PDB file of C-alpha atoms in Angstrom:
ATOM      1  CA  UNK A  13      32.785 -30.628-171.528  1.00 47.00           C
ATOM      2  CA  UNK A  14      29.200 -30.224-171.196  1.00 53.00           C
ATOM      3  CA  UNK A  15      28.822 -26.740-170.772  1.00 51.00           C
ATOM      4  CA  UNK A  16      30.716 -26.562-173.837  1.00 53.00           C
ATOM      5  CA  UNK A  17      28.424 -28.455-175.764  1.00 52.00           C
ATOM      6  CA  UNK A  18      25.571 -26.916-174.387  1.00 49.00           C
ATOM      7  CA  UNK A  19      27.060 -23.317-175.240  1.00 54.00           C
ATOM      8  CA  UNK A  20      27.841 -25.059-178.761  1.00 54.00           C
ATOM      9  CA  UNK A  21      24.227 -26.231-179.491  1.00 55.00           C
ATOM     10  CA  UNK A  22      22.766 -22.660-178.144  1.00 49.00           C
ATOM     11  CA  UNK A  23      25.311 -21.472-180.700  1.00 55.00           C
ATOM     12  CA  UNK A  24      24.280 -23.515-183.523  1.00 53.00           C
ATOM     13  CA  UNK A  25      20.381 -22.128-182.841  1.00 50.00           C
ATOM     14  CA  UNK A  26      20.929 -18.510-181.965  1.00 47.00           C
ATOM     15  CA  UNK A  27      22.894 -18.980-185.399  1.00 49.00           C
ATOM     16  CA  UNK A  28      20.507 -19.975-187.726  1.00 50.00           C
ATOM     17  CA  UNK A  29      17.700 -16.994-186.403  1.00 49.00           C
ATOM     18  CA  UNK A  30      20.754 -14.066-187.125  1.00 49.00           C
ATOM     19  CA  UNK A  31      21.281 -15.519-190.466  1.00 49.00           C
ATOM     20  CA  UNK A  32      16.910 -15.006-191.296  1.00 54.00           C
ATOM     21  CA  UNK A  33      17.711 -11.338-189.171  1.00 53.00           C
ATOM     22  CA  UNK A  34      20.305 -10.571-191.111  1.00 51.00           C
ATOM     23  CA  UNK A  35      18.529 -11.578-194.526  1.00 51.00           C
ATOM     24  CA  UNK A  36      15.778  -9.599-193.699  1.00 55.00           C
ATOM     25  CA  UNK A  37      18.222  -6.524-193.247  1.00 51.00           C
ATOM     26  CA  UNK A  38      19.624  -6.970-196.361  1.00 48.00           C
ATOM     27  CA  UNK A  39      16.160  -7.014-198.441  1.00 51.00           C
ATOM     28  CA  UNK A  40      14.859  -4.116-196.977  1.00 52.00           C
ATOM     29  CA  UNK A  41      18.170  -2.068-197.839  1.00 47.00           C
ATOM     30  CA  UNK A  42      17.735  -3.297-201.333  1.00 47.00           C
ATOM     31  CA  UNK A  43      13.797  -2.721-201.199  1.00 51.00           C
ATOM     32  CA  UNK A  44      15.326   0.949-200.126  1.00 51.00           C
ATOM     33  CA  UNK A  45      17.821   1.332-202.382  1.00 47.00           C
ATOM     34  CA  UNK A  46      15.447   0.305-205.203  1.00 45.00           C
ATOM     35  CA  UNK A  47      12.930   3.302-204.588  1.00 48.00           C
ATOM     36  CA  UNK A  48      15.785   6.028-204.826  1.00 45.00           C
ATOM     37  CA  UNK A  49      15.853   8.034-207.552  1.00 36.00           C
ATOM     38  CA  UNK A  50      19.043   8.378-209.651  1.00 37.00           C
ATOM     39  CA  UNK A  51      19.427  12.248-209.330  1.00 36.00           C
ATOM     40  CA  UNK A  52      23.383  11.930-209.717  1.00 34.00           C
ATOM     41  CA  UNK A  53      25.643  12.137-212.475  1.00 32.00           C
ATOM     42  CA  UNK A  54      28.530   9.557-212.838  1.00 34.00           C
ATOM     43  CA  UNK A  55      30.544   9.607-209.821  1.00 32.00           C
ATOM     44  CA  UNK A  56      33.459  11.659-209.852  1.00 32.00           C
ATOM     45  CA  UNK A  57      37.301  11.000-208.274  1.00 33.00           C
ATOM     46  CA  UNK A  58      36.695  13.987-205.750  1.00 34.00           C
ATOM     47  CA  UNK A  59      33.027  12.353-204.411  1.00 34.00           C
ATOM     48  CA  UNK A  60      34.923   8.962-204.292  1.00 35.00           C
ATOM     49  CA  UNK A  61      37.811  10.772-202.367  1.00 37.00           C
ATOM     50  CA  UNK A  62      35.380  12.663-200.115  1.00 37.00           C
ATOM     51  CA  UNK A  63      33.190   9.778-199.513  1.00 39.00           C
ATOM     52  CA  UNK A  64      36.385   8.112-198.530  1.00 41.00           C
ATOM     53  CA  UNK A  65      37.909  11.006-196.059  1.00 39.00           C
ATOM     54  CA  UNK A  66      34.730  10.952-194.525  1.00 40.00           C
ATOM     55  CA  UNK A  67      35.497   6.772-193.262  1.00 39.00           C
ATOM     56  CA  UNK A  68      39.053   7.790-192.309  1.00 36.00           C
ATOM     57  CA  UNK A  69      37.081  10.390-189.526  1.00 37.00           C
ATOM     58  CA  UNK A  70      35.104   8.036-187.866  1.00 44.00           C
ATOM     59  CA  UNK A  71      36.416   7.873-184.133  1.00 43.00           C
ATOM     60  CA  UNK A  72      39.049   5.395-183.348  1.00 47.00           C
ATOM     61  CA  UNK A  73      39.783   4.096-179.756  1.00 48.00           C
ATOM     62  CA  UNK A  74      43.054   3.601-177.742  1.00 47.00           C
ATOM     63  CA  UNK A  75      43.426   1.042-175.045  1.00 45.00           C
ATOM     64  CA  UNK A  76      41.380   3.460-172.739  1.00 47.00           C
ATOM     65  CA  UNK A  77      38.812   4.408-174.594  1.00 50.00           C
ATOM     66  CA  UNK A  78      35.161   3.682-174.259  1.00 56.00           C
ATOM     67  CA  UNK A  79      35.699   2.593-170.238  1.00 62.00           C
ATOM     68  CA  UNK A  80      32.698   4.595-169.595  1.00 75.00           C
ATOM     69  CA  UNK A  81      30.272   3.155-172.499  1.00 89.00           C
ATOM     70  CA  UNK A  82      28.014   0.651-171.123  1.00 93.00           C
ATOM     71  CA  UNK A  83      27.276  -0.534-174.710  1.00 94.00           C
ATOM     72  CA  UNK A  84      31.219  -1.332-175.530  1.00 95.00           C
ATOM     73  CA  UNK A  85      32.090  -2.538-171.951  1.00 94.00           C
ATOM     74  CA  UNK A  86      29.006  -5.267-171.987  1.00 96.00           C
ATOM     75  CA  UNK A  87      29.869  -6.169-175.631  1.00 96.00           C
ATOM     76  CA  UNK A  88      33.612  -6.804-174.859  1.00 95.00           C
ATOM     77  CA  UNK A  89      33.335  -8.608-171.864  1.00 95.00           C
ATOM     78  CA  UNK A  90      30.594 -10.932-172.827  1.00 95.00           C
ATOM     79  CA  UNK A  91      32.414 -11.632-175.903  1.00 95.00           C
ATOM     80  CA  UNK A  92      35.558 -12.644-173.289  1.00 95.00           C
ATOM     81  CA  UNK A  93      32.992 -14.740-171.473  1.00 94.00           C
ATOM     82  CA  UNK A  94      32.254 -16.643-174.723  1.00 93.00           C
ATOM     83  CA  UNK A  95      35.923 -17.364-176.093  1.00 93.00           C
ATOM     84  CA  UNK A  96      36.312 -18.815-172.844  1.00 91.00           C
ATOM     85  CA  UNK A  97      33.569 -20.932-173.017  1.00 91.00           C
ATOM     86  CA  UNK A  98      34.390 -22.272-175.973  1.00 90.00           C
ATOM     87  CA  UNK A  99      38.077 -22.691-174.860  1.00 90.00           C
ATOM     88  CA  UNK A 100      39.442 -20.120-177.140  1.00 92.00           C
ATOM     89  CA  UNK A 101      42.533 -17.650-175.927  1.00 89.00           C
ATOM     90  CA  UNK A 102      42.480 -14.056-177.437  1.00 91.00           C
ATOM     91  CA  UNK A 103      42.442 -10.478-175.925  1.00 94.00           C
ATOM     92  CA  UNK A 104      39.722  -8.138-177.045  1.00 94.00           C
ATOM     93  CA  UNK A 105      40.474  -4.840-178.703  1.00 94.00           C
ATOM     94  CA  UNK A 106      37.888  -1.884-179.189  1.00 94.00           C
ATOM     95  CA  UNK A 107      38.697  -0.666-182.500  1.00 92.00           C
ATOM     96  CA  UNK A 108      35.927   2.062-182.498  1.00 91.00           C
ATOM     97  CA  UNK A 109      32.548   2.783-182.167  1.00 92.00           C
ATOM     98  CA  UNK A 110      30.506   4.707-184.894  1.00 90.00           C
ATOM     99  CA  UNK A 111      26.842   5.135-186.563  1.00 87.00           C
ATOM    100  CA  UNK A 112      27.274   1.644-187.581  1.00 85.00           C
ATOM    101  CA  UNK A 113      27.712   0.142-184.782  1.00 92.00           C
ATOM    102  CA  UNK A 114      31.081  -1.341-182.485  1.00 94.00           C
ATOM    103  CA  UNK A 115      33.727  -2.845-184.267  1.00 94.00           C
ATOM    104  CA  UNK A 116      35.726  -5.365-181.774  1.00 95.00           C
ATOM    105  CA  UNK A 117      38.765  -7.363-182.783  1.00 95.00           C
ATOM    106  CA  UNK A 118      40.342 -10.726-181.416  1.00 95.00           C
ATOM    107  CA  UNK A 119      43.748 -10.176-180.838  1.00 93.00           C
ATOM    108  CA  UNK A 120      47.043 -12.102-179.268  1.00 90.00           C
ATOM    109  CA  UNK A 121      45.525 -15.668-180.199  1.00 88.00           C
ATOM    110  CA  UNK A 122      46.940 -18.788-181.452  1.00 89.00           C
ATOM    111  CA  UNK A 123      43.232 -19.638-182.103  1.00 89.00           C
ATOM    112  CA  UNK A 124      42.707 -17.130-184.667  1.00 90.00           C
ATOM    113  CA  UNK A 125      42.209 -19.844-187.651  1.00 91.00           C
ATOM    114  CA  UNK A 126      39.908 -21.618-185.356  1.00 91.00           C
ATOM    115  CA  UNK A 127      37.968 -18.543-183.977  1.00 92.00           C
ATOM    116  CA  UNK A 128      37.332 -17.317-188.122  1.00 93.00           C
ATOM    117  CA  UNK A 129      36.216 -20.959-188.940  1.00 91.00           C
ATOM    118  CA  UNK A 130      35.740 -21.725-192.915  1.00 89.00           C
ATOM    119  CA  UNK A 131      35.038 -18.897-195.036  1.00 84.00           C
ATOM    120  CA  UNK A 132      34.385 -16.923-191.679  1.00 88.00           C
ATOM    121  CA  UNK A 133      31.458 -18.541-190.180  1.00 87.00           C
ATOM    122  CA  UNK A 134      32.627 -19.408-186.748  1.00 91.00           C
ATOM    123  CA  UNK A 135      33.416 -15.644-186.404  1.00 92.00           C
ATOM    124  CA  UNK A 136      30.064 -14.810-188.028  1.00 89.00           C
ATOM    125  CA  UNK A 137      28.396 -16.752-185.695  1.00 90.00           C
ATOM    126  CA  UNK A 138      30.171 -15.678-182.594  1.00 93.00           C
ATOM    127  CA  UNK A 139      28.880 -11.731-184.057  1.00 92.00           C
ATOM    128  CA  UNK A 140      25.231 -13.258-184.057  1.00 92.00           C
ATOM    129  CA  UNK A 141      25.489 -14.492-180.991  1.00 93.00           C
ATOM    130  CA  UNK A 142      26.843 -11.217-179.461  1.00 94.00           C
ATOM    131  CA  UNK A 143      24.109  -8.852-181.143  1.00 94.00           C
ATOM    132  CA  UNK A 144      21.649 -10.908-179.931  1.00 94.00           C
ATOM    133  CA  UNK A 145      23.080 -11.135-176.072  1.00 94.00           C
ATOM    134  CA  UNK A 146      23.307  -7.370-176.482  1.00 94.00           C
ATOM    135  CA  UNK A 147      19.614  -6.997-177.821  1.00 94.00           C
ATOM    136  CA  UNK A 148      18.035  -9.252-175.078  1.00 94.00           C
ATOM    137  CA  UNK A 149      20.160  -7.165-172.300  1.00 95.00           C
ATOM    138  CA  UNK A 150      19.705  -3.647-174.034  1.00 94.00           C
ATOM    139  CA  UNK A 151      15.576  -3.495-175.243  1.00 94.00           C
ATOM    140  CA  UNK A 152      17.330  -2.687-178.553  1.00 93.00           C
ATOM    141  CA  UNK A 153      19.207  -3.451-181.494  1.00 91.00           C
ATOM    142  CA  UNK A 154      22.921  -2.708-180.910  1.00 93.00           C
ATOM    143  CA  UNK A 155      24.993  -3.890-184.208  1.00 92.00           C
ATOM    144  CA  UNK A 156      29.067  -5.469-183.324  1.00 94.00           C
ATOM    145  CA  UNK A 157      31.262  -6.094-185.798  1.00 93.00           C
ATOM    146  CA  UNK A 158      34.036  -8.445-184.903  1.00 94.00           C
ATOM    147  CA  UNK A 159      36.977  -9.294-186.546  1.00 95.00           C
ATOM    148  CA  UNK A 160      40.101 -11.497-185.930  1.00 94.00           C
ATOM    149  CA  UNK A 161      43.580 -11.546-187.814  1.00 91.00           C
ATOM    150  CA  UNK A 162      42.351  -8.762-190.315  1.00 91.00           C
ATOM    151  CA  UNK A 163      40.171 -11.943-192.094  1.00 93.00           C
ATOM    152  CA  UNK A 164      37.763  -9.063-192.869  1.00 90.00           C
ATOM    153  CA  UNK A 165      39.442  -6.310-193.867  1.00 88.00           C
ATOM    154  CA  UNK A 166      41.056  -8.999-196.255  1.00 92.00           C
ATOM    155  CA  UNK A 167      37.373 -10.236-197.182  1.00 92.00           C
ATOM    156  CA  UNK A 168      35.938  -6.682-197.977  1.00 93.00           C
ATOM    157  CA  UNK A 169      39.277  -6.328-200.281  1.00 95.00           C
ATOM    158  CA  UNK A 170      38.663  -9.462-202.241  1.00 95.00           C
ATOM    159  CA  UNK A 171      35.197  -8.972-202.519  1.00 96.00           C
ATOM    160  CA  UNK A 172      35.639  -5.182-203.945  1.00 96.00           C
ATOM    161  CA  UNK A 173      38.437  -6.463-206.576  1.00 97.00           C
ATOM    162  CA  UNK A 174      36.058  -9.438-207.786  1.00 97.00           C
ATOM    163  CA  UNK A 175      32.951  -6.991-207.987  1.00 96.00           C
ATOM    164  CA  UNK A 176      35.115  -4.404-209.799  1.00 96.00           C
ATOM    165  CA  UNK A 177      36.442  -6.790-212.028  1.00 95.00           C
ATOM    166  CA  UNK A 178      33.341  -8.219-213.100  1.00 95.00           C
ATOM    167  CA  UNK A 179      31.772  -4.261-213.644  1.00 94.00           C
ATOM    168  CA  UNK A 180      34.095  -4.250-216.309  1.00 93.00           C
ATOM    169  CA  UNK A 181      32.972  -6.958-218.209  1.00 92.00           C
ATOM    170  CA  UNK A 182      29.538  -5.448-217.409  1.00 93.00           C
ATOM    171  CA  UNK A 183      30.373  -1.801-219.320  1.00 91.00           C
ATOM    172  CA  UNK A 184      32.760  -3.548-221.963  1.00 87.00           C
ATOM    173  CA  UNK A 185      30.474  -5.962-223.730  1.00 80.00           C
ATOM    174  CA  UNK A 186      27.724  -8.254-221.135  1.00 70.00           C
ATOM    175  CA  UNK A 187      25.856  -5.676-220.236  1.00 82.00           C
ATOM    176  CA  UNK A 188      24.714  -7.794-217.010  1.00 90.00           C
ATOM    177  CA  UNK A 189      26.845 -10.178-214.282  1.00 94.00           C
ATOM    178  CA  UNK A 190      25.214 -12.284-211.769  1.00 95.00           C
ATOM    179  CA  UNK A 191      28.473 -12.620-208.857  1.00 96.00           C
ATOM    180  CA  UNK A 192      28.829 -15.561-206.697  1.00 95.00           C
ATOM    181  CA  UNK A 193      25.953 -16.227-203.736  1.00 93.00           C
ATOM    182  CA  UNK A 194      27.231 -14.514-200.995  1.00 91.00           C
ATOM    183  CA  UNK A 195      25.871 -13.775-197.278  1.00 86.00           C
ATOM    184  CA  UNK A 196      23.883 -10.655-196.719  1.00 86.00           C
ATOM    185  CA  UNK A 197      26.979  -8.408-195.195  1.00 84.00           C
ATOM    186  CA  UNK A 198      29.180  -9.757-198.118  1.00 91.00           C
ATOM    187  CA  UNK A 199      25.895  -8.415-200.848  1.00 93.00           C
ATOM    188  CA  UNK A 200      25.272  -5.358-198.911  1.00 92.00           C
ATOM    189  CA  UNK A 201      29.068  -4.153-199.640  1.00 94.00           C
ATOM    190  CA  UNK A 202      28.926  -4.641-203.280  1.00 95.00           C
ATOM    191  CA  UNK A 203      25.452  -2.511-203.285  1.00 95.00           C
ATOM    192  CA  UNK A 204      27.691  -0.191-201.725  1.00 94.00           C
ATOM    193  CA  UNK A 205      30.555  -0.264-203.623  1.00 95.00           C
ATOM    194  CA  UNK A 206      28.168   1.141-206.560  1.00 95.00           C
ATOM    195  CA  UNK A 207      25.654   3.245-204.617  1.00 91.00           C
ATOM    196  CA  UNK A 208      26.807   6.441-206.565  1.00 90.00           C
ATOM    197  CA  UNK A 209      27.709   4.787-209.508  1.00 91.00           C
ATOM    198  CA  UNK A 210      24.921   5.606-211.905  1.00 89.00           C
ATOM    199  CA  UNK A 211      27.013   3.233-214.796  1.00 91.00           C
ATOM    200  CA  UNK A 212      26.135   0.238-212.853  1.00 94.00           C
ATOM    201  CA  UNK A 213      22.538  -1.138-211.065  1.00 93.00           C
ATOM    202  CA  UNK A 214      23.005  -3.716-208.699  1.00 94.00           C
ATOM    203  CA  UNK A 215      20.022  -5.877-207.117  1.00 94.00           C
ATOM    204  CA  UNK A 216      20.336  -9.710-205.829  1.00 94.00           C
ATOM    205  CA  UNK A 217      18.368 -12.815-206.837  1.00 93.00           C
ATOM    206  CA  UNK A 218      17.620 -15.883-205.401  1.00 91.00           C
ATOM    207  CA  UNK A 219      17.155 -17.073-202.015  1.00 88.00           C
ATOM    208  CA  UNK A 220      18.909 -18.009-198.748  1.00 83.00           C
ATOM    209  CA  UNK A 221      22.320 -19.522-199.031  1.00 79.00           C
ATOM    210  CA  UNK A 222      21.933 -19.402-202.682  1.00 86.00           C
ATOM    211  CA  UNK A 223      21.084 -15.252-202.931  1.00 91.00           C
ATOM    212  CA  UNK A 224      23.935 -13.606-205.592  1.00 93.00           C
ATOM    213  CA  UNK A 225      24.395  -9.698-206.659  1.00 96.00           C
ATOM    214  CA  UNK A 226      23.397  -8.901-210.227  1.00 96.00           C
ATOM    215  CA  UNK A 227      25.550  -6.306-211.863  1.00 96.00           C
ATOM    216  CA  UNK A 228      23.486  -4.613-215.020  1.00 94.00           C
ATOM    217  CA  UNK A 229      24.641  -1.529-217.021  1.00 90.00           C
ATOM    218  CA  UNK A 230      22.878   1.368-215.719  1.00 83.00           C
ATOM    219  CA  UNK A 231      21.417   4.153-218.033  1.00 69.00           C
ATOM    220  CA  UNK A 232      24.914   6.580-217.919  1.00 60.00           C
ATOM    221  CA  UNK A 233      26.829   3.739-219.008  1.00 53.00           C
ATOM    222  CA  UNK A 234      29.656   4.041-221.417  1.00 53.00           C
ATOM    223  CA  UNK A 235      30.888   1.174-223.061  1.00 49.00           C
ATOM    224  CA  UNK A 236      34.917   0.960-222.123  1.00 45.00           C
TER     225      UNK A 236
END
């Protein structure tokens, strides 16, 4: 019991300095994305369709795979070493391994409700926890996504319909839509979701907790 609460307090703390890391990572792709210059026209149904072949290429792994990558064997077994310590059951699953980093999932677990915690922050905060671990062991920054009973491929879904849905109040008639706050992975995917869409600028406001997306018409909108 008090090795769990001692992992649990180490938790809470390791937490809180991932959430100012991964703040700052989101500011300085918006400080980024700022300075680019809009040399594109509207995006087009082929881009959109190339743009999404190009995903569906990334390298996927079998059971097998990655035995020999020191990266993906110390991130998957220290992740093991941590469900354990905090009493959770669950297999781990290397899902693949690309320029953005290692995406792991929990799998086989009656814990799975547990393990995402509300709104996802338990599983945040075991991905935090992980980067770090791998960081301090590594000299470098190695990113992990982790996910457990598809909660975010379900996320990224929701989030895309709500962001699309409000960019169409943006081009019919508001002309600007501040979204719900949302955590800096949650923003960064909605700046994505309209990199190439010269219709609609997107920058976020606000601080901490509190920071939210603004949707604006861009300068090749047409009103629907």
């Amino acid at each position: 019991m008090d090795e769990k609460k001692g992992f649990f307090d180490f938790f809470k703390g390791i937490t809180r300095a991932g959430f100012k890391e991964e703040e700052e990572n989101q500011r300085n792709y918006a400080r980024a994305k700022a300075k680019e210059e809009r040399k594109q026209e509207n995006t087009d149904t082929a881009e959109k369709t190339a743009a999404g072949k190009d995903v569906e290429q990334e390298v996927s792994f079998n059971d097998e795979s990655g035995e020999n990558d020191e990266e993906i064997l110390f991130c998957k077994g220290k992740l093991e070493e941590m469900l354990n310590l905090a009493g959770f059951k669950g297999d781990i699953k290397v899902i693949k391994k690309d320029k953005r980093g290692i995406y792991l999932e929990i799998i086989n677990s009656d814990d799975a409700g547990r393990i995402i915690g509300k709104e996802g922050s338990t599983l945040y905060s075991f991905q935090v926890l992980l980067r770090t671990f791998a960081y301090k062991h590594f000299g470098k920054n190695v990113s992990v996504i982790i996910d457990a009973g598809d909660y975010r491929k379900k996320k990224n879904e929701s989030i895309k319909e709500y962001a699309l849905k409000a960019s169409k109040e943006v081009l019919k008639n508001r002309g600007r839509v501040e979204l719900k706050a949302m955590n800096a992975a949650d923003r960064r995917l909605v700046h994505m979701l309209f990199e190439k869409d010269s219709r609609i600028n997107t920058y976020s406001v606000g601080d901490g907790e509190y920071r939210r997306v603004v949707l604006e018409k861009g300068s090749k909108a047409i009103a629907l």
